[in-house]
Amino acid sequence: MKFEEAKRQFIQTWGTLGSEWGINRTMAQVHALLLIAPQPLSTDEIMEELQISRGNANMSLRDLVNWTLIRKELNPGERKEYFVAEKDIWEVARRIATERKRREIEPVKKILTQLKTVEGDQKKAEIKEFTQMMGQLGNFVGKMDKSVDMMMKADENWFFGTLLKLMK
Amino acid sequence: MKFEEAKRQFIQTWGTLGSEWGINRTMAQVHALLLIAPQPLSTDEIMEELQISRGNANMSLRDLVNWTLIRKELNPGERKEYFVAEKDIWEVARRIATERKRREIEPVKKILTQLKTVEGDQKKAEIKEFTQMMGQLGNFVGKMDKSVDMMMKADENWFFGTLLKLMK
DNA sequence: TTTAACTTTCAGTAAATATTGAAAGTACAG
DNA sequence: CTGTACTTTCAATATTTACTGAAAGTTAAA
């Protein structure tokens, strides 16, 4: 396969994967482009390569910076901003996990805790079932949460090494 | 908090969480409703409770059955179909992980493997960066894949027990 | 200052996704 | 068979989400 084709396909694949997991397709494509860029890219280069508008490029880049998946890089004596991606995939995974935990898991955890305290007679099947399920979910989410904390601190080889050794 | 309010809030929370993770909001809400139902529910009961159309209810239920998160239940001598959810949350998590792996991770893995074989001079920075990144990603996705396989076979207490013990 | 090179915003529009509901399909009881 | 109690489908529509591009904002060099 030719390089240009491979690049096109990678960007497309990454975009699709992103949108399947609730991440805006264009943002994932910009990320893909920066992941394989050997040097920092400017907004104009990204617009050109992905054929997107300035507004869209700016927004995607801002979001990626907020996710800490990319950072701005400035050349001395030049106004233009360039962007570089974090290229260590384990680090990328950790940042995504951390961010999604903070934005999505923590709020759910808090709500589940509240919902466990629902008023009503535990002898009613409805209430019993509800309380039990909130308990199970709260417990599970708590464990997931702890697992992410662990991943955040861990080194890749150690993490997968330990995990996969347990499999045998 | 009153039961009706807690129920409403749980269904809403679960729907939001689903849509943040690329799962149709209504499908997640139907799932939530069945998770807390002490007995099987019919399509009409679900339509009524969530205020959705017959078509939408039918489609969401079919999808949930395909994900093996719920199953049909028939009462002898009755035409109507009822639905029950798998209530063991560890089992639910495993089924979701298995399904997403199959639908989304496996195809990406296959493509990454192909993309590693891109033609071109490894001395060119572009190609070198690309090949390296495909290698890193392929490696990472492979490990995630194996971790899910492990989870599929494991018992909840053992899995989290082992994982969280490693944290200390 | 002013000008110019750049970045950000956001109202309007386009595209993607989800939902409805009525018609068609299915299968069982009589 | 035939009626009826259901389930499924799908074209039309509504809703949500993403994108554009021009105007406003910012910053620094002249």
Tab-separated table of C-alpha atoms (C1' of nucleotides) in Angstrom:
chain	number	residue	atom	x	y	z
A	1	MET	CA	0.000	0.000	0.000
A	2	LYS	CA	1.178	3.504	-0.875
A	3	PHE	CA	1.888	5.905	1.961
A	4	GLU	CA	-0.759	8.439	0.963
A	5	GLU	CA	-3.404	5.735	0.906
A	6	ALA	CA	-2.291	4.289	4.222
A	7	LYS	CA	-2.399	7.716	5.819
A	8	ARG	CA	-5.867	8.405	4.453
A	9	GLN	CA	-7.060	5.078	5.766
A	10	PHE	CA	-5.569	5.553	9.198
A	11	ILE	CA	-7.198	8.960	9.611
A	12	GLN	CA	-10.511	7.570	8.484
A	13	THR	CA	-10.275	4.524	10.778
A	14	TRP	CA	-9.359	6.621	13.788
A	15	GLY	CA	-12.243	8.990	13.065
A	16	THR	CA	-14.727	6.134	12.879
A	17	LEU	CA	-13.436	4.553	16.062
A	18	GLY	CA	-13.710	7.890	17.833
A	19	SER	CA	-17.295	8.443	16.789
A	20	GLU	CA	-18.247	4.925	17.897
A	21	TRP	CA	-16.965	5.873	21.345
A	22	GLY	CA	-18.660	9.241	21.604
A	23	ILE	CA	-15.784	11.377	20.386
A	24	ASN	CA	-16.419	13.832	17.585
A	25	ARG	CA	-15.208	12.350	14.300
A	26	THR	CA	-13.275	15.410	13.164
A	27	MET	CA	-11.544	15.787	16.510
A	28	ALA	CA	-10.416	12.159	16.265
A	29	GLN	CA	-9.177	12.727	12.712
A	30	VAL	CA	-7.154	15.762	13.709
A	31	HIS	CA	-5.700	13.655	16.483
A	32	ALA	CA	-4.833	10.890	14.029
A	33	LEU	CA	-3.128	13.376	11.729
A	34	LEU	CA	-1.010	14.770	14.541
A	35	LEU	CA	-0.152	11.304	15.837
A	36	ILE	CA	1.599	10.453	12.593
A	37	ALA	CA	3.083	13.889	11.897
A	38	PRO	CA	6.876	13.900	12.262
A	39	GLN	CA	6.843	17.622	12.972
A	40	PRO	CA	4.395	20.148	14.457
A	41	LEU	CA	1.524	21.236	12.177
A	42	SER	CA	-0.176	24.615	11.863
A	43	THR	CA	-3.918	25.164	11.737
A	44	ASP	CA	-3.676	25.898	8.012
A	45	GLU	CA	-1.857	22.669	7.309
A	46	ILE	CA	-4.520	20.717	9.195
A	47	MET	CA	-7.352	22.523	7.395
A	48	GLU	CA	-5.728	21.767	4.073
A	49	GLU	CA	-5.005	18.117	4.811
A	50	LEU	CA	-8.447	17.274	6.211
A	51	GLN	CA	-10.399	19.743	4.075
A	52	ILE	CA	-12.150	21.367	7.001
A	53	SER	CA	-13.004	24.953	7.845
A	54	ARG	CA	-10.991	27.217	10.082
A	55	GLY	CA	-13.723	27.227	12.717
A	56	ASN	CA	-13.901	23.469	12.833
A	57	ALA	CA	-10.127	23.099	12.959
A	58	ASN	CA	-9.864	25.642	15.743
A	59	MET	CA	-12.565	23.964	17.787
A	60	SER	CA	-11.130	20.465	17.364
A	61	LEU	CA	-7.681	21.682	18.317
A	62	ARG	CA	-8.968	23.480	21.372
A	63	ASP	CA	-10.788	20.331	22.501
A	64	LEU	CA	-7.710	18.179	21.962
A	65	VAL	CA	-5.654	20.617	24.021
A	66	ASN	CA	-8.288	20.413	26.797
A	67	TRP	CA	-8.029	16.644	26.727
A	68	THR	CA	-4.243	17.149	26.978
A	69	LEU	CA	-3.770	14.932	23.938
A	70	ILE	CA	-1.938	17.655	22.034
A	71	ARG	CA	-0.150	20.867	22.940
A	72	LYS	CA	0.657	24.170	21.281
A	73	GLU	CA	4.189	24.786	20.189
A	74	LEU	CA	5.510	28.221	19.263
A	75	ASN	CA	8.544	28.955	17.143
A	76	PRO	CA	10.587	31.956	18.369
A	77	GLY	CA	9.925	35.045	16.271
A	78	GLU	CA	6.789	33.640	14.658
A	79	ARG	CA	3.143	34.328	15.440
A	80	LYS	CA	1.734	31.139	14.065
A	81	GLU	CA	0.823	28.326	16.453
A	82	TYR	CA	1.823	24.772	15.768
A	83	PHE	CA	0.476	21.625	17.381
A	84	VAL	CA	2.142	18.393	18.469
A	85	ALA	CA	0.510	15.255	19.804
A	86	GLU	CA	1.566	13.182	22.766
A	87	LYS	CA	2.974	10.134	20.990
A	88	ASP	CA	3.341	7.626	23.779
A	89	ILE	CA	0.222	5.514	23.393
A	90	TRP	CA	0.147	4.363	26.976
A	91	GLU	CA	0.217	7.999	28.042
A	92	VAL	CA	-2.538	8.802	25.525
A	93	ALA	CA	-4.683	6.000	26.948
A	94	ARG	CA	-4.127	7.252	30.471
A	95	ARG	CA	-5.113	10.783	29.593
A	96	ILE	CA	-8.285	9.653	27.856
A	97	ALA	CA	-9.184	7.373	30.768
A	98	THR	CA	-8.530	10.122	33.296
A	99	GLU	CA	-10.587	12.646	31.411
A	100	ARG	CA	-13.564	10.376	30.804
A	101	LYS	CA	-13.517	9.259	34.392
A	102	ARG	CA	-13.619	12.849	35.555
A	103	ARG	CA	-16.293	14.004	33.133
A	104	GLU	CA	-18.553	10.980	32.963
A	105	ILE	CA	-17.901	8.391	35.646
A	106	GLU	CA	-17.551	10.627	38.694
A	107	PRO	CA	-20.940	12.332	38.175
A	108	VAL	CA	-22.664	8.980	37.700
A	109	LYS	CA	-21.026	7.632	40.833
A	110	LYS	CA	-22.327	10.565	42.827
A	111	ILE	CA	-25.864	10.166	41.532
A	112	LEU	CA	-25.901	6.406	42.183
A	113	THR	CA	-24.934	7.034	45.781
A	114	GLN	CA	-27.871	9.409	46.209
A	115	LEU	CA	-30.289	7.050	44.525
A	116	LYS	CA	-29.452	4.258	46.929
A	117	THR	CA	-31.163	6.250	49.677
A	118	VAL	CA	-34.572	6.181	48.002
A	119	GLU	CA	-37.522	6.363	50.425
A	120	GLY	CA	-39.991	3.515	50.694
A	121	ASP	CA	-40.766	0.106	52.037
A	122	GLN	CA	-38.086	-2.443	51.224
A	123	LYS	CA	-40.789	-5.083	51.213
A	124	LYS	CA	-42.163	-3.670	47.992
A	125	ALA	CA	-40.592	-5.576	45.119
A	126	GLU	CA	-40.039	-2.411	43.068
A	127	ILE	CA	-38.116	-0.642	45.782
A	128	LYS	CA	-36.119	-3.691	46.760
A	129	GLU	CA	-35.060	-4.328	43.179
A	130	PHE	CA	-34.148	-0.685	42.696
A	131	THR	CA	-32.070	-0.424	45.841
A	132	GLN	CA	-30.270	-3.652	45.078
A	133	MET	CA	-29.433	-2.539	41.540
A	134	MET	CA	-28.146	0.847	42.736
A	135	GLY	CA	-25.948	-1.029	45.178
A	136	GLN	CA	-24.556	-3.334	42.509
A	137	LEU	CA	-23.939	-0.495	40.075
A	138	GLY	CA	-22.353	1.742	42.698
A	139	ASN	CA	-20.056	-1.075	43.690
A	140	PHE	CA	-19.076	-1.809	40.100
A	141	VAL	CA	-18.493	1.817	39.162
A	142	GLY	CA	-16.398	2.233	42.291
A	143	LYS	CA	-14.172	-0.638	41.266
A	144	MET	CA	-13.798	0.639	37.721
A	145	ASP	CA	-12.886	3.962	39.170
A	146	LYS	CA	-10.184	2.458	41.356
A	147	SER	CA	-8.853	0.489	38.400
A	148	VAL	CA	-8.440	3.683	36.414
A	149	ASP	CA	-6.654	5.304	39.360
A	150	MET	CA	-4.296	2.382	39.320
A	151	MET	CA	-3.717	2.637	35.606
A	152	MET	CA	-2.945	6.305	36.016
A	153	LYS	CA	-0.091	5.556	38.326
A	154	ALA	CA	1.165	2.434	36.643
A	155	ASP	CA	3.807	1.847	34.043
A	156	GLU	CA	2.594	0.164	30.873
A	157	ASN	CA	4.795	-2.906	30.964
A	158	TRP	CA	4.073	-3.496	34.579
A	159	PHE	CA	0.340	-3.034	34.139
A	160	PHE	CA	-0.177	-5.305	31.165
A	161	GLY	CA	2.618	-7.606	32.225
A	162	THR	CA	0.958	-8.306	35.534
A	163	LEU	CA	-2.518	-8.476	34.057
A	164	LEU	CA	-1.636	-10.809	31.235
A	165	LYS	CA	0.508	-13.051	33.377
A	166	LEU	CA	-2.577	-13.721	35.461
A	167	MET	CA	-4.329	-15.063	32.406
A	168	LYS	CA	-2.380	-18.193	31.862
B	1	MET	CA	-36.134	11.113	47.521
B	2	LYS	CA	-39.386	9.544	46.348
B	3	PHE	CA	-39.226	6.316	44.392
B	4	GLU	CA	-40.819	7.724	41.234
B	5	GLU	CA	-38.312	10.564	41.160
B	6	ALA	CA	-35.370	8.242	41.782
B	7	LYS	CA	-36.492	5.945	38.983
B	8	ARG	CA	-36.882	8.861	36.574
B	9	GLN	CA	-33.441	10.109	37.463
B	10	PHE	CA	-31.812	6.718	37.094
B	11	ILE	CA	-33.306	6.200	33.636
B	12	GLN	CA	-32.210	9.665	32.598
B	13	THR	CA	-28.675	9.208	33.973
B	14	TRP	CA	-28.232	5.849	32.301
B	15	GLY	CA	-29.471	7.280	28.999
B	16	THR	CA	-27.000	10.158	29.173
B	17	LEU	CA	-24.120	7.868	30.066
B	18	GLY	CA	-25.002	5.618	27.152
B	19	SER	CA	-25.052	8.429	24.652
B	20	GLU	CA	-21.707	9.725	25.909
B	21	TRP	CA	-20.306	6.296	25.084
B	22	GLY	CA	-21.849	5.942	21.656
B	23	ILE	CA	-24.945	3.985	22.647
B	24	ASN	CA	-28.323	5.229	21.537
B	25	ARG	CA	-29.986	7.147	24.372
B	26	THR	CA	-33.344	5.399	24.128
B	27	MET	CA	-31.771	1.968	24.007
B	28	ALA	CA	-29.884	2.785	27.197
B	29	GLN	CA	-33.067	4.047	28.836
B	30	VAL	CA	-34.964	0.895	27.959
B	31	HIS	CA	-32.065	-1.036	29.432
B	32	ALA	CA	-32.209	1.043	32.609
B	33	LEU	CA	-35.931	0.444	32.934
B	34	LEU	CA	-35.509	-3.313	32.591
B	35	LEU	CA	-32.580	-3.382	34.996
B	36	ILE	CA	-34.769	-2.109	37.810
B	37	ALA	CA	-37.942	-3.967	36.851
B	38	PRO	CA	-38.790	-6.716	39.349
B	39	GLN	CA	-40.737	-8.598	36.683
B	40	PRO	CA	-40.674	-8.906	32.883
B	41	LEU	CA	-42.125	-5.967	30.946
B	42	SER	CA	-44.098	-5.955	27.699
B	43	THR	CA	-43.471	-3.615	24.767
B	44	ASP	CA	-46.607	-1.662	25.677
B	45	GLU	CA	-45.503	-1.159	29.265
B	46	ILE	CA	-42.134	0.134	28.055
B	47	MET	CA	-43.753	2.471	25.516
B	48	GLU	CA	-46.027	3.827	28.203
B	49	GLU	CA	-43.326	4.285	30.815
B	50	LEU	CA	-40.795	5.983	28.525
B	51	GLN	CA	-43.345	7.700	26.283
B	52	ILE	CA	-41.886	6.339	23.068
B	53	SER	CA	-43.420	4.967	19.890
B	54	ARG	CA	-43.951	1.318	19.098
B	55	GLY	CA	-41.331	1.416	16.348
B	56	ASN	CA	-38.732	2.918	18.605
B	57	ALA	CA	-39.484	0.484	21.419
B	58	ASN	CA	-39.287	-2.461	19.067
B	59	MET	CA	-35.985	-1.345	17.618
B	60	SER	CA	-34.392	-0.657	20.994
B	61	LEU	CA	-35.535	-4.019	22.305
B	62	ARG	CA	-34.221	-5.841	19.265
B	63	ASP	CA	-30.833	-4.148	19.663
B	64	LEU	CA	-30.677	-4.990	23.357
B	65	VAL	CA	-31.444	-8.619	22.541
B	66	ASN	CA	-28.626	-8.582	19.957
B	67	TRP	CA	-26.271	-7.247	22.586
B	68	THR	CA	-27.514	-10.113	24.806
B	69	LEU	CA	-28.302	-7.599	27.536
B	70	ILE	CA	-31.949	-8.640	27.666
B	71	ARG	CA	-33.951	-11.646	26.540
B	72	LYS	CA	-37.511	-12.375	25.509
B	73	GLU	CA	-39.698	-14.246	27.904
B	74	LEU	CA	-42.994	-15.848	26.914
B	75	ASN	CA	-45.819	-16.790	29.230
B	76	PRO	CA	-47.502	-20.074	28.307
B	77	GLY	CA	-50.814	-19.525	26.547
B	78	GLU	CA	-50.103	-15.860	25.784
B	79	ARG	CA	-48.994	-14.245	22.554
B	80	LYS	CA	-47.452	-11.173	24.067
B	81	GLU	CA	-43.677	-11.004	24.484
B	82	TYR	CA	-42.085	-9.858	27.693
B	83	PHE	CA	-38.508	-8.771	28.289
B	84	VAL	CA	-36.093	-9.318	31.165
B	85	ALA	CA	-32.609	-7.881	31.620
B	86	GLU	CA	-29.510	-9.692	32.755
B	87	LYS	CA	-29.149	-8.308	36.258
B	88	ASP	CA	-25.665	-9.367	37.230
B	89	ILE	CA	-23.632	-6.242	36.554
B	90	TRP	CA	-20.356	-8.060	36.085
B	91	GLU	CA	-22.048	-10.207	33.455
B	92	VAL	CA	-23.513	-7.067	31.840
B	93	ALA	CA	-20.053	-5.495	31.698
B	94	ARG	CA	-18.597	-8.616	30.137
B	95	ARG	CA	-21.254	-8.772	27.465
B	96	ILE	CA	-20.789	-5.129	26.550
B	97	ALA	CA	-17.006	-5.529	26.460
B	98	THR	CA	-17.242	-8.655	24.330
B	99	GLU	CA	-19.608	-7.069	21.887
B	100	ARG	CA	-17.671	-3.824	21.484
B	101	LYS	CA	-14.456	-5.739	21.090
B	102	ARG	CA	-15.967	-7.826	18.331
B	103	ARG	CA	-17.643	-4.939	16.517
B	104	GLU	CA	-15.098	-2.175	16.952
B	105	ILE	CA	-11.728	-3.335	18.210
B	106	GLU	CA	-11.191	-6.404	16.024
B	107	PRO	CA	-11.672	-4.482	12.747
B	108	VAL	CA	-9.292	-1.744	13.869
B	109	LYS	CA	-6.709	-4.331	14.863
B	110	LYS	CA	-6.875	-5.895	11.427
B	111	ILE	CA	-6.486	-2.567	9.655
B	112	LEU	CA	-3.545	-1.498	11.833
B	113	THR	CA	-1.742	-4.700	10.937
B	114	GLN	CA	-2.162	-3.952	7.256
B	115	LEU	CA	-1.089	-0.352	7.640
B	116	LYS	CA	2.194	-1.375	9.223
B	117	THR	CA	3.277	-2.799	5.888
B	118	VAL	CA	3.150	0.564	4.100
B	119	GLU	CA	5.553	0.878	1.162
B	120	GLY	CA	8.319	3.446	1.205
B	121	ASP	CA	11.743	4.385	2.415
B	122	GLN	CA	12.071	4.123	6.181
B	123	LYS	CA	14.581	6.939	6.025
B	124	LYS	CA	11.819	9.374	5.182
B	125	ALA	CA	10.635	10.939	8.439
B	126	GLU	CA	6.965	10.674	7.427
B	127	ILE	CA	7.127	6.962	6.764
B	128	LYS	CA	9.233	6.195	9.782
B	129	GLU	CA	6.854	8.063	12.081
B	130	PHE	CA	3.871	6.361	10.518
B	131	THR	CA	5.267	2.864	10.800
B	132	GLN	CA	6.352	3.414	14.365
B	133	MET	CA	2.924	4.706	15.347
B	134	MET	CA	1.145	1.794	13.685
B	135	GLY	CA	3.432	-0.514	15.632
B	136	GLN	CA	2.693	1.173	18.952
B	137	LEU	CA	-1.031	1.236	18.322
B	138	GLY	CA	-1.145	-2.359	17.142
B	139	ASN	CA	0.717	-3.429	20.225
B	140	PHE	CA	-1.564	-1.476	22.528
B	141	VAL	CA	-4.782	-2.649	20.892
B	142	GLY	CA	-3.486	-6.228	21.075
B	143	LYS	CA	-2.945	-5.921	24.806
B	144	MET	CA	-6.356	-4.374	25.378
B	145	ASP	CA	-7.828	-7.195	23.398
B	146	LYS	CA	-6.116	-9.807	25.529
B	147	SER	CA	-7.244	-8.007	28.679
B	148	VAL	CA	-10.846	-8.223	27.532
B	149	ASP	CA	-10.395	-11.935	26.790
B	150	MET	CA	-9.180	-12.321	30.316
B	151	MET	CA	-12.110	-10.416	31.731
B	152	MET	CA	-14.460	-12.606	29.754
B	153	LYS	CA	-13.196	-15.689	31.479
B	154	ALA	CA	-12.678	-14.231	34.923
B	155	ASP	CA	-14.865	-14.062	37.965
B	156	GLU	CA	-15.594	-10.568	39.231
B	157	ASN	CA	-14.126	-10.889	42.689
B	158	TRP	CA	-11.005	-12.533	41.407
B	159	PHE	CA	-10.550	-9.935	38.655
B	160	PHE	CA	-10.957	-6.828	40.711
B	161	GLY	CA	-9.497	-8.462	43.771
B	162	THR	CA	-6.270	-9.221	41.990
B	163	LEU	CA	-6.187	-5.903	40.187
B	164	LEU	CA	-6.838	-3.782	43.208
B	165	LYS	CA	-4.487	-5.737	45.422
B	166	LEU	CA	-1.722	-4.747	43.036
B	167	MET	CA	-2.424	-1.107	43.747
B	168	LYS	CA	-1.298	-0.928	47.303
C	1	DT	C1'	-0.386	54.370	17.224
C	2	DT	C1'	-1.461	51.602	13.059
C	3	DT	C1'	-1.237	47.668	10.368
C	4	DA	C1'	-1.097	42.998	9.513
C	5	DA	C1'	-0.755	38.340	10.825
C	6	DC	C1'	-2.952	35.534	13.155
C	7	DT	C1'	-6.870	33.250	16.459
C	8	DT	C1'	-11.515	32.908	18.203
C	9	DT	C1'	-16.394	33.179	18.082
C	10	DC	C1'	-20.974	32.211	16.665
C	11	DA	C1'	-25.289	32.643	13.884
C	12	DG	C1'	-26.741	30.210	10.103
C	13	DT	C1'	-26.731	25.969	7.633
C	14	DA	C1'	-25.818	21.259	6.608
C	15	DA	C1'	-25.442	16.576	7.791
C	16	DA	C1'	-26.168	12.762	10.636
C	17	DT	C1'	-28.998	10.377	13.730
C	18	DA	C1'	-33.146	9.085	16.043
C	19	DT	C1'	-38.163	8.741	16.156
C	20	DT	C1'	-42.817	8.261	14.671
C	21	DG	C1'	-46.865	5.877	13.187
C	22	DA	C1'	-49.322	3.679	9.902
C	23	DA	C1'	-49.118	-0.197	6.874
C	24	DA	C1'	-47.491	-4.751	6.160
C	25	DG	C1'	-46.253	-9.038	8.102
C	26	DT	C1'	-46.907	-13.178	11.160
C	27	DA	C1'	-48.904	-16.801	13.629
C	28	DC	C1'	-52.195	-18.643	16.679
C	29	DA	C1'	-57.220	-19.593	18.389
C	30	DG	C1'	-61.506	-20.668	16.948
D	1	DC	C1'	-59.548	-20.925	6.431
D	2	DT	C1'	-60.359	-16.293	8.850
D	3	DG	C1'	-60.197	-13.025	12.369
D	4	DT	C1'	-57.419	-11.066	15.682
D	5	DA	C1'	-53.713	-10.152	18.621
D	6	DC	C1'	-49.794	-9.244	18.218
D	7	DT	C1'	-44.702	-7.831	15.938
D	8	DT	C1'	-41.894	-5.728	12.406
D	9	DT	C1'	-40.711	-2.511	8.892
D	10	DC	C1'	-39.710	1.794	6.802
D	11	DA	C1'	-40.655	6.311	4.479
D	12	DA	C1'	-41.431	10.647	6.322
D	13	DT	C1'	-40.228	13.806	9.879
D	14	DA	C1'	-38.097	15.685	13.863
D	15	DT	C1'	-34.172	16.315	16.653
D	16	DT	C1'	-29.540	16.549	17.613
D	17	DT	C1'	-25.039	17.308	16.401
D	18	DA	C1'	-21.397	19.114	13.559
D	19	DC	C1'	-19.510	22.496	10.328
D	20	DT	C1'	-18.870	26.749	7.799
D	21	DG	C1'	-17.145	31.231	6.969
D	22	DA	C1'	-17.185	35.839	7.737
D	23	DA	C1'	-16.747	39.134	11.349
D	24	DA	C1'	-14.788	40.310	15.665
D	25	DG	C1'	-10.988	39.832	18.656
D	26	DT	C1'	-6.014	39.644	19.832
D	27	DT	C1'	-1.210	40.523	19.725
D	28	DA	C1'	3.092	42.063	18.229
D	29	DA	C1'	6.142	44.301	14.892
D	30	DA	C1'	6.812	48.499	12.418
